[in-house]
XYZ file of N, CA, C and O in Angstrom:
524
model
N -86.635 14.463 -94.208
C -85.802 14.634 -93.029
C -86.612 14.236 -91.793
O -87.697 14.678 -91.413
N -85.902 13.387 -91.308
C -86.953 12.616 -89.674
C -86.837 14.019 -88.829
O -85.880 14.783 -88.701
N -88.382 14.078 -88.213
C -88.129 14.897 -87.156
C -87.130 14.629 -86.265
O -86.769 13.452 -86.292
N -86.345 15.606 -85.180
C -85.826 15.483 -83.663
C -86.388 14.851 -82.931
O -87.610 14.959 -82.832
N -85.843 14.191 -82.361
C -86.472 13.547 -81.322
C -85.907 14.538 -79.744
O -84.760 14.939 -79.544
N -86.853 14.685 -79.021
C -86.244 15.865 -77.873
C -86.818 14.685 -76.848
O -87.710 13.863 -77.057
N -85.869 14.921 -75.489
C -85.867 14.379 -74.522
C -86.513 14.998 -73.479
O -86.010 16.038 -73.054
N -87.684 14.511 -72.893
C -89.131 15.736 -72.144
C -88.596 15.441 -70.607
O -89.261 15.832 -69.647
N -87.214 14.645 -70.417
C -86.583 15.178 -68.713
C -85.406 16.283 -69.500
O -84.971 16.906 -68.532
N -85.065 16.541 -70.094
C -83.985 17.596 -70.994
C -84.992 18.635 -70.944
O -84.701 19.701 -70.402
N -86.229 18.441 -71.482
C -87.024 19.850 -71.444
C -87.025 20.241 -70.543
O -86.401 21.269 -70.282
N -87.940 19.386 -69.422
C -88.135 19.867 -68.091
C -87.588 20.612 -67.352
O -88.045 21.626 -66.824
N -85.742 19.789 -67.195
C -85.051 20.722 -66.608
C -84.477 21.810 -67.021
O -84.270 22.686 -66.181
N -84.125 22.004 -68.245
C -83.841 23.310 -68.984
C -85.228 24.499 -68.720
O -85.112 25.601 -68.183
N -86.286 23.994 -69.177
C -87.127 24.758 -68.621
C -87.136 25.263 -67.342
O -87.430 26.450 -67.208
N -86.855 24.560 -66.316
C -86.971 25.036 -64.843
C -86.128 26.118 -64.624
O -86.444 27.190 -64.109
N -84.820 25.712 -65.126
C -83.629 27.032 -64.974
C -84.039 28.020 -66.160
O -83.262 28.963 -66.012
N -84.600 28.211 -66.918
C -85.206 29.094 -67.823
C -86.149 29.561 -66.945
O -85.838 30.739 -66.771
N -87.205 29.294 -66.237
C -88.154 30.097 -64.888
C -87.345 30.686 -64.155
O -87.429 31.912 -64.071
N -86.448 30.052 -63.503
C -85.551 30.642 -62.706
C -84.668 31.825 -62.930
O -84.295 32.784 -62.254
N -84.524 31.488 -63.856
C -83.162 32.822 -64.672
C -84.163 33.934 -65.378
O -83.652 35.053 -65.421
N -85.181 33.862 -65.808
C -86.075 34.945 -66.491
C -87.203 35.391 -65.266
O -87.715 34.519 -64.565
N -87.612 37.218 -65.047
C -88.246 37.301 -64.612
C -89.574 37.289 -65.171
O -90.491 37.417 -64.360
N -89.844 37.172 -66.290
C -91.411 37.290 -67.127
C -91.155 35.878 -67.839
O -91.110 35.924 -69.068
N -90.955 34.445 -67.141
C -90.836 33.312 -68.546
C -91.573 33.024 -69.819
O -92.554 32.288 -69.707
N -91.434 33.232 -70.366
C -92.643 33.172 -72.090
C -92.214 32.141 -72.648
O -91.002 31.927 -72.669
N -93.048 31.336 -73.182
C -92.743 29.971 -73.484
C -92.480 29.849 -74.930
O -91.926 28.845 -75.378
N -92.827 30.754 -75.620
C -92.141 30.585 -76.858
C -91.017 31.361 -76.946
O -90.464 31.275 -78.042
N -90.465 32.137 -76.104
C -88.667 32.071 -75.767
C -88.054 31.232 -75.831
O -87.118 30.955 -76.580
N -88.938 30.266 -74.322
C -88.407 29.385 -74.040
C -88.034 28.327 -75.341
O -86.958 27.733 -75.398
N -89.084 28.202 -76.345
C -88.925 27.274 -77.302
C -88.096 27.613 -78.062
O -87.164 26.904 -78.442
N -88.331 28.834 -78.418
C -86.977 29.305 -79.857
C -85.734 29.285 -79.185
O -84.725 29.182 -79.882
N -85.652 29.343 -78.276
C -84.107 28.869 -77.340
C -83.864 27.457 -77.620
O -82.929 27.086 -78.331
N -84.592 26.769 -77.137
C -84.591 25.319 -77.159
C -84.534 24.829 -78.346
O -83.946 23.766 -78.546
N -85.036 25.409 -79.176
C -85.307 25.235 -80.753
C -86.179 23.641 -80.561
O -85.694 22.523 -80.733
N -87.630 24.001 -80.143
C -88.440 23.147 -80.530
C -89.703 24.130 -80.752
O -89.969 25.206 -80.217
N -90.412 23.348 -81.768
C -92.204 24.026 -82.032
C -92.994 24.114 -80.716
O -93.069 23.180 -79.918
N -93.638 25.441 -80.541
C -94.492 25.196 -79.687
C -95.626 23.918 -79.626
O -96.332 23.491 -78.713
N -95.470 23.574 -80.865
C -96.926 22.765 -81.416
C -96.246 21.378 -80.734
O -96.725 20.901 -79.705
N -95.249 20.868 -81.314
C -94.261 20.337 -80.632
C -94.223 19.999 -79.005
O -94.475 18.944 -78.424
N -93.956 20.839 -78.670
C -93.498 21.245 -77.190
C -94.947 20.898 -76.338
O -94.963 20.313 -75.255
N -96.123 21.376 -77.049
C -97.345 21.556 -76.515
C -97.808 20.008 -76.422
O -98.463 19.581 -75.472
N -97.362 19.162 -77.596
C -97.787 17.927 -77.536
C -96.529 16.673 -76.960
O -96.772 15.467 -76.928
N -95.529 17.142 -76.648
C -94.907 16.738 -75.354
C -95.830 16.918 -73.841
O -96.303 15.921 -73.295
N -95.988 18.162 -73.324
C -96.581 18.731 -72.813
C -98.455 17.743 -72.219
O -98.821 17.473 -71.075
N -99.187 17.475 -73.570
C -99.690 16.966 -73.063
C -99.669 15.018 -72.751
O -100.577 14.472 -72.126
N -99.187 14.711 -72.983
C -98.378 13.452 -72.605
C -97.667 13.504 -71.192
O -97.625 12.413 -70.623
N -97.097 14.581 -70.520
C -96.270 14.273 -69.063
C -96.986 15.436 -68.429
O -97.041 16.617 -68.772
N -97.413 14.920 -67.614
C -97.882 15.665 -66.288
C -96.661 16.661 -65.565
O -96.874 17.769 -65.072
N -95.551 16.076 -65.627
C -94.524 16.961 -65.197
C -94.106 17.712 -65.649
O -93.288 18.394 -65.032
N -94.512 18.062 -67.267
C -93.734 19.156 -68.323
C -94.830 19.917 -68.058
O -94.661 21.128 -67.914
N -96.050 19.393 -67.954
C -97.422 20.475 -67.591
C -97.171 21.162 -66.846
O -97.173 22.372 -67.070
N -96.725 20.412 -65.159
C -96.744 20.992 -63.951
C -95.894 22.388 -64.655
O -96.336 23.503 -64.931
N -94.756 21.919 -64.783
C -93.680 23.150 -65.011
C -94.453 24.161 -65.933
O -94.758 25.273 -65.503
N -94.678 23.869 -66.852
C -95.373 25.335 -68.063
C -96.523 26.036 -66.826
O -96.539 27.173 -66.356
N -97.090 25.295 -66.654
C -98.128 26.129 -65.035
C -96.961 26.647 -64.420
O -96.694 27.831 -64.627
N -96.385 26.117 -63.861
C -95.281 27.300 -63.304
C -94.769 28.454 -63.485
O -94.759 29.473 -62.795
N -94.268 28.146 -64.660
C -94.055 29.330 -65.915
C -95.147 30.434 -65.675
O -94.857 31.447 -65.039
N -96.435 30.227 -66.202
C -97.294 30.770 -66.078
C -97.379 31.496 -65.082
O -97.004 32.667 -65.132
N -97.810 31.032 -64.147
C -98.068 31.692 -62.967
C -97.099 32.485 -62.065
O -97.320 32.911 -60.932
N -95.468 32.639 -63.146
C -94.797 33.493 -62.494
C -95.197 34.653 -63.561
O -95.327 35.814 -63.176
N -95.342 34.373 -64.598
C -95.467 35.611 -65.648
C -96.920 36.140 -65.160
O -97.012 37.354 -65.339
N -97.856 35.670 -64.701
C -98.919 36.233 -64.076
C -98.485 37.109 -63.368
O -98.539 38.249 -63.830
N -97.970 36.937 -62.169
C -97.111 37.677 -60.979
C -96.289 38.409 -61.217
O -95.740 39.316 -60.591
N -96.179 37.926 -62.339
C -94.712 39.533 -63.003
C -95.846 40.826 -63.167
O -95.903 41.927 -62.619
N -96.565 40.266 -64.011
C -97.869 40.994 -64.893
C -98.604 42.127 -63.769
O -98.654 43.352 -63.875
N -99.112 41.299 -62.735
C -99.760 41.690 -61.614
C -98.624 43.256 -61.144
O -98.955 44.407 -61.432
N -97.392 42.912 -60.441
C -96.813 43.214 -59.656
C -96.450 44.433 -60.185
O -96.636 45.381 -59.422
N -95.941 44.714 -61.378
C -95.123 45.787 -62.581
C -96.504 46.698 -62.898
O -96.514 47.928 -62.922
N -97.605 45.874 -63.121
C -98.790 47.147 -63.358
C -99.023 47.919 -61.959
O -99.130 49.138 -61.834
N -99.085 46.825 -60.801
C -99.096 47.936 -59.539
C -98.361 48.555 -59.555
O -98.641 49.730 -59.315
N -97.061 48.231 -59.820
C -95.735 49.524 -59.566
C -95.884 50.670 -61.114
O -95.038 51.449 -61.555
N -96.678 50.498 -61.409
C -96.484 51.767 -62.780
C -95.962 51.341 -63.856
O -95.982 52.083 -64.838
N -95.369 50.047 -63.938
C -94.227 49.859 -64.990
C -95.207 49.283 -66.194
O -94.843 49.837 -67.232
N -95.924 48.698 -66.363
C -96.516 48.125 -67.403
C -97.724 49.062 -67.825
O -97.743 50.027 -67.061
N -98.777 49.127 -68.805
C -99.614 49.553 -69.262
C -100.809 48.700 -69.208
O -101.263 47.871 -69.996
N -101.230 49.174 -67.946
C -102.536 48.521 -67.001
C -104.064 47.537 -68.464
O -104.685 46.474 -68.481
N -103.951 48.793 -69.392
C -104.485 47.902 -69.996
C -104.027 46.648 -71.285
O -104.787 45.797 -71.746
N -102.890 46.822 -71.572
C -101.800 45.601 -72.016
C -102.078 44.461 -71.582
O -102.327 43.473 -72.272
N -102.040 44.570 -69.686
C -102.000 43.383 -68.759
C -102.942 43.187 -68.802
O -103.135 42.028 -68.435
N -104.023 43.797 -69.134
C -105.308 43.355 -68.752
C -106.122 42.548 -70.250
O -106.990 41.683 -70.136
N -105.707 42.963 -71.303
C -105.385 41.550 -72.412
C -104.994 40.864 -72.407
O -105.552 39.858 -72.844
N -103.500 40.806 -71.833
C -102.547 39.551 -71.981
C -103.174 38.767 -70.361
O -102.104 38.394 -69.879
N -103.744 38.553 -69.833
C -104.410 38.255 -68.248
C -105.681 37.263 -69.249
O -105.858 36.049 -69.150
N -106.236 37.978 -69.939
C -107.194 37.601 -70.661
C -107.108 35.964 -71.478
O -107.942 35.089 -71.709
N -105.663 36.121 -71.739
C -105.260 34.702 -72.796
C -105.766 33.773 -71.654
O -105.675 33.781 -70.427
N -106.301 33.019 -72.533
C -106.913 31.529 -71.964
C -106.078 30.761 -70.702
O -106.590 30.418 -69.637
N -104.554 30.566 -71.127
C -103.518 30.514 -70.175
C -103.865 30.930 -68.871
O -103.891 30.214 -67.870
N -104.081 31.912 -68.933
C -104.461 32.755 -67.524
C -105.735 32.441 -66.461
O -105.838 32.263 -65.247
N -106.697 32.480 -67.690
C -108.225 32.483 -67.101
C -108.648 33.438 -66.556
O -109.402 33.427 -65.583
N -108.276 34.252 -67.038
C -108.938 35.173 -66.572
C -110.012 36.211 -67.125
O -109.386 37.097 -67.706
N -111.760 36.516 -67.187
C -112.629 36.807 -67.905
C -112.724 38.071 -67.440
O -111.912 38.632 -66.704
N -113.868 38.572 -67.942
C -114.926 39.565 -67.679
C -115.899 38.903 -67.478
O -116.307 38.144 -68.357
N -116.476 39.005 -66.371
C -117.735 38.572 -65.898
C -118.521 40.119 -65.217
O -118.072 40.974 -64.453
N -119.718 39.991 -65.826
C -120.877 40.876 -65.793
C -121.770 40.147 -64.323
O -122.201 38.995 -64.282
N -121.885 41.258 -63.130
C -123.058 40.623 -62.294
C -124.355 41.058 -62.170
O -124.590 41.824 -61.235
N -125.337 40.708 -62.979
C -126.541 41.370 -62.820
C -127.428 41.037 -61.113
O -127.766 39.913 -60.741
N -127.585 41.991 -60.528
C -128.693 41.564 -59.310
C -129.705 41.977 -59.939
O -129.617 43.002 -60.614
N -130.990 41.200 -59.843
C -132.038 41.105 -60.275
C -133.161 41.238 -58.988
O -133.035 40.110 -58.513
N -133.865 41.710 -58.396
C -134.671 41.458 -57.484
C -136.246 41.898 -57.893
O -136.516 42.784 -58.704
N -137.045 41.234 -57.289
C -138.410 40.920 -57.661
C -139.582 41.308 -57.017
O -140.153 40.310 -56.578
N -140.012 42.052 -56.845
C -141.304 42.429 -56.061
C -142.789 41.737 -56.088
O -143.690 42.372 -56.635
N -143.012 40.733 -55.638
C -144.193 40.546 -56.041
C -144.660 40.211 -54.493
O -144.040 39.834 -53.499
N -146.133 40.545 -54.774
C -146.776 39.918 -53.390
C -147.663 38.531 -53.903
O -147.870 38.284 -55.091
N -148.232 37.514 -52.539
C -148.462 36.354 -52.976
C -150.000 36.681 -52.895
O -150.314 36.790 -51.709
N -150.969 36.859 -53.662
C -152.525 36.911 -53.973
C -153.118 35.860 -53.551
O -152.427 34.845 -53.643
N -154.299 35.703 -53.056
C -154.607 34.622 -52.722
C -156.052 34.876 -53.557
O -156.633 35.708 -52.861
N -156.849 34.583 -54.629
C -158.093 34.690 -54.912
C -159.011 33.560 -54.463
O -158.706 32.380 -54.290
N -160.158 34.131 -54.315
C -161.322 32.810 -54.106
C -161.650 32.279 -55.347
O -161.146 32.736 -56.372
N -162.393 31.419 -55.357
C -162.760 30.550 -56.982
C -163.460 31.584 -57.684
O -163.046 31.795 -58.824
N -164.544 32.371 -57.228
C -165.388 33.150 -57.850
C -164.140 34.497 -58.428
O -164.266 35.143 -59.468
N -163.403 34.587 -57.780
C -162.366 35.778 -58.216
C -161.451 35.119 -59.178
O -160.700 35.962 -59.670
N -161.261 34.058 -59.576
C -160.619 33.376 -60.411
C -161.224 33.369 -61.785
O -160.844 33.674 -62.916
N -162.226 32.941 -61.282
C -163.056 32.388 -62.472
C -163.569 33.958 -63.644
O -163.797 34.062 -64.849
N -163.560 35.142 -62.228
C -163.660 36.299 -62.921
C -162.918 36.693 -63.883
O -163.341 37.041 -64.985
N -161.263 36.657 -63.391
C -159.746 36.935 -64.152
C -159.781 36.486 -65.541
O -159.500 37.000 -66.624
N -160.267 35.232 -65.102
C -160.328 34.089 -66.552
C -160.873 34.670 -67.412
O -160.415 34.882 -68.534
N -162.383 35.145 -66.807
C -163.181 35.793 -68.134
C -162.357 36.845 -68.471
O -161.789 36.634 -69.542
N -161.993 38.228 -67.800
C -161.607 39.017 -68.304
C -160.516 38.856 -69.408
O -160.472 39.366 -70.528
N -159.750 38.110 -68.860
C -158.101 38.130 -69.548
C -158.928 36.972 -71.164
O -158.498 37.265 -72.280
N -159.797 36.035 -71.088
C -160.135 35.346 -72.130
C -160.930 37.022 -73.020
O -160.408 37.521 -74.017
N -161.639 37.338 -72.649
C -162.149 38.428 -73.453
C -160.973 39.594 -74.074
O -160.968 39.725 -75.298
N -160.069 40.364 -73.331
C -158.900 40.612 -73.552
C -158.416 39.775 -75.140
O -158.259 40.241 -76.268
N -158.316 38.711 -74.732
C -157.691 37.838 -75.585
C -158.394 37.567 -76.814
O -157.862 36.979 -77.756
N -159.584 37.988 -76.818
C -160.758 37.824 -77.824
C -160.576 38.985 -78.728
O -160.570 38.970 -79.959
N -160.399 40.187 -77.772
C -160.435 41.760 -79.137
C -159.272 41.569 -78.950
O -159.316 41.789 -80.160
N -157.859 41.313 -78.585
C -156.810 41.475 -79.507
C -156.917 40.277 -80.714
O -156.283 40.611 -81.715
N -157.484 39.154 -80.812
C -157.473 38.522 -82.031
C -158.766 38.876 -82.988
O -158.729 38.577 -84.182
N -159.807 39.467 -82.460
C -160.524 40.183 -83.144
C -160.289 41.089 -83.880
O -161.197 41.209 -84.702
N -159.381 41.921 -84.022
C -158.822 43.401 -84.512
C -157.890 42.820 -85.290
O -157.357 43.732 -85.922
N -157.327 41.605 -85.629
C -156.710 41.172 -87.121
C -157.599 40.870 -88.082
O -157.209 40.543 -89.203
């Protein structure tokens, strides 16, 4: 059986009034409505810049749904904060370590150098001595 052939200005605009008419758009609604594969749909998708634009659209209202419903109480803060997580979104956990460093700048003379050397070489002598 030949695949369907689907028409990606038919998607487009069905999709748009599907954003419009849904307040959370989900795109595999959108597809099982449409009755095409996401896999499908996805590789339409990357071929037209304009079916892209729109699924970003999509997106970024279901972001804003996501956002808006956890401020108001309605969603389960940490739900959104998985589904925020899907790649779609971009949105991570990022860890910030501050690190800060104390050191002062030494200035030795040659003879105070040359001292260090010995010590830290002798150092270095009984720890390989003692195997």
């Amino acid at each position: 059986m030949p695949k369907p052939k689907f028409n990606v200005n038919d998607i487009i605009e069905k999709l748009n009034i599907f954003i419009d008419e849904n307040e959370e758009p989900l795109i595999q609604e959108f597809c099982l409505q449409y009755g095409i594969s996401r896999s499908r749909f996805y590789d339409y998708a990357a071929e037209n810049k304009q079916l892209s634009d729109t699924i970003q659209k999509a997106i970024d209202k279901q972001e804003i749904f996501l956002i808006k419903n956890t401020e108001r109480g309605k969603l389960n803060p940490t739900f959104v904060i998985f589904r925020l997580k899907q790649k779609c979104f971009g949105w991570k956990d990022k860890q910030e370590i501050d690190q800060t460093v104390n050191a002062e700048v030494v200035t030795l003379t040659q003879d105070q150098k040359e001292k260090k050397l010995k010590e830290l070489k002798e150092r270095l002598n009984d720890i390989y001595d003692k195997d």
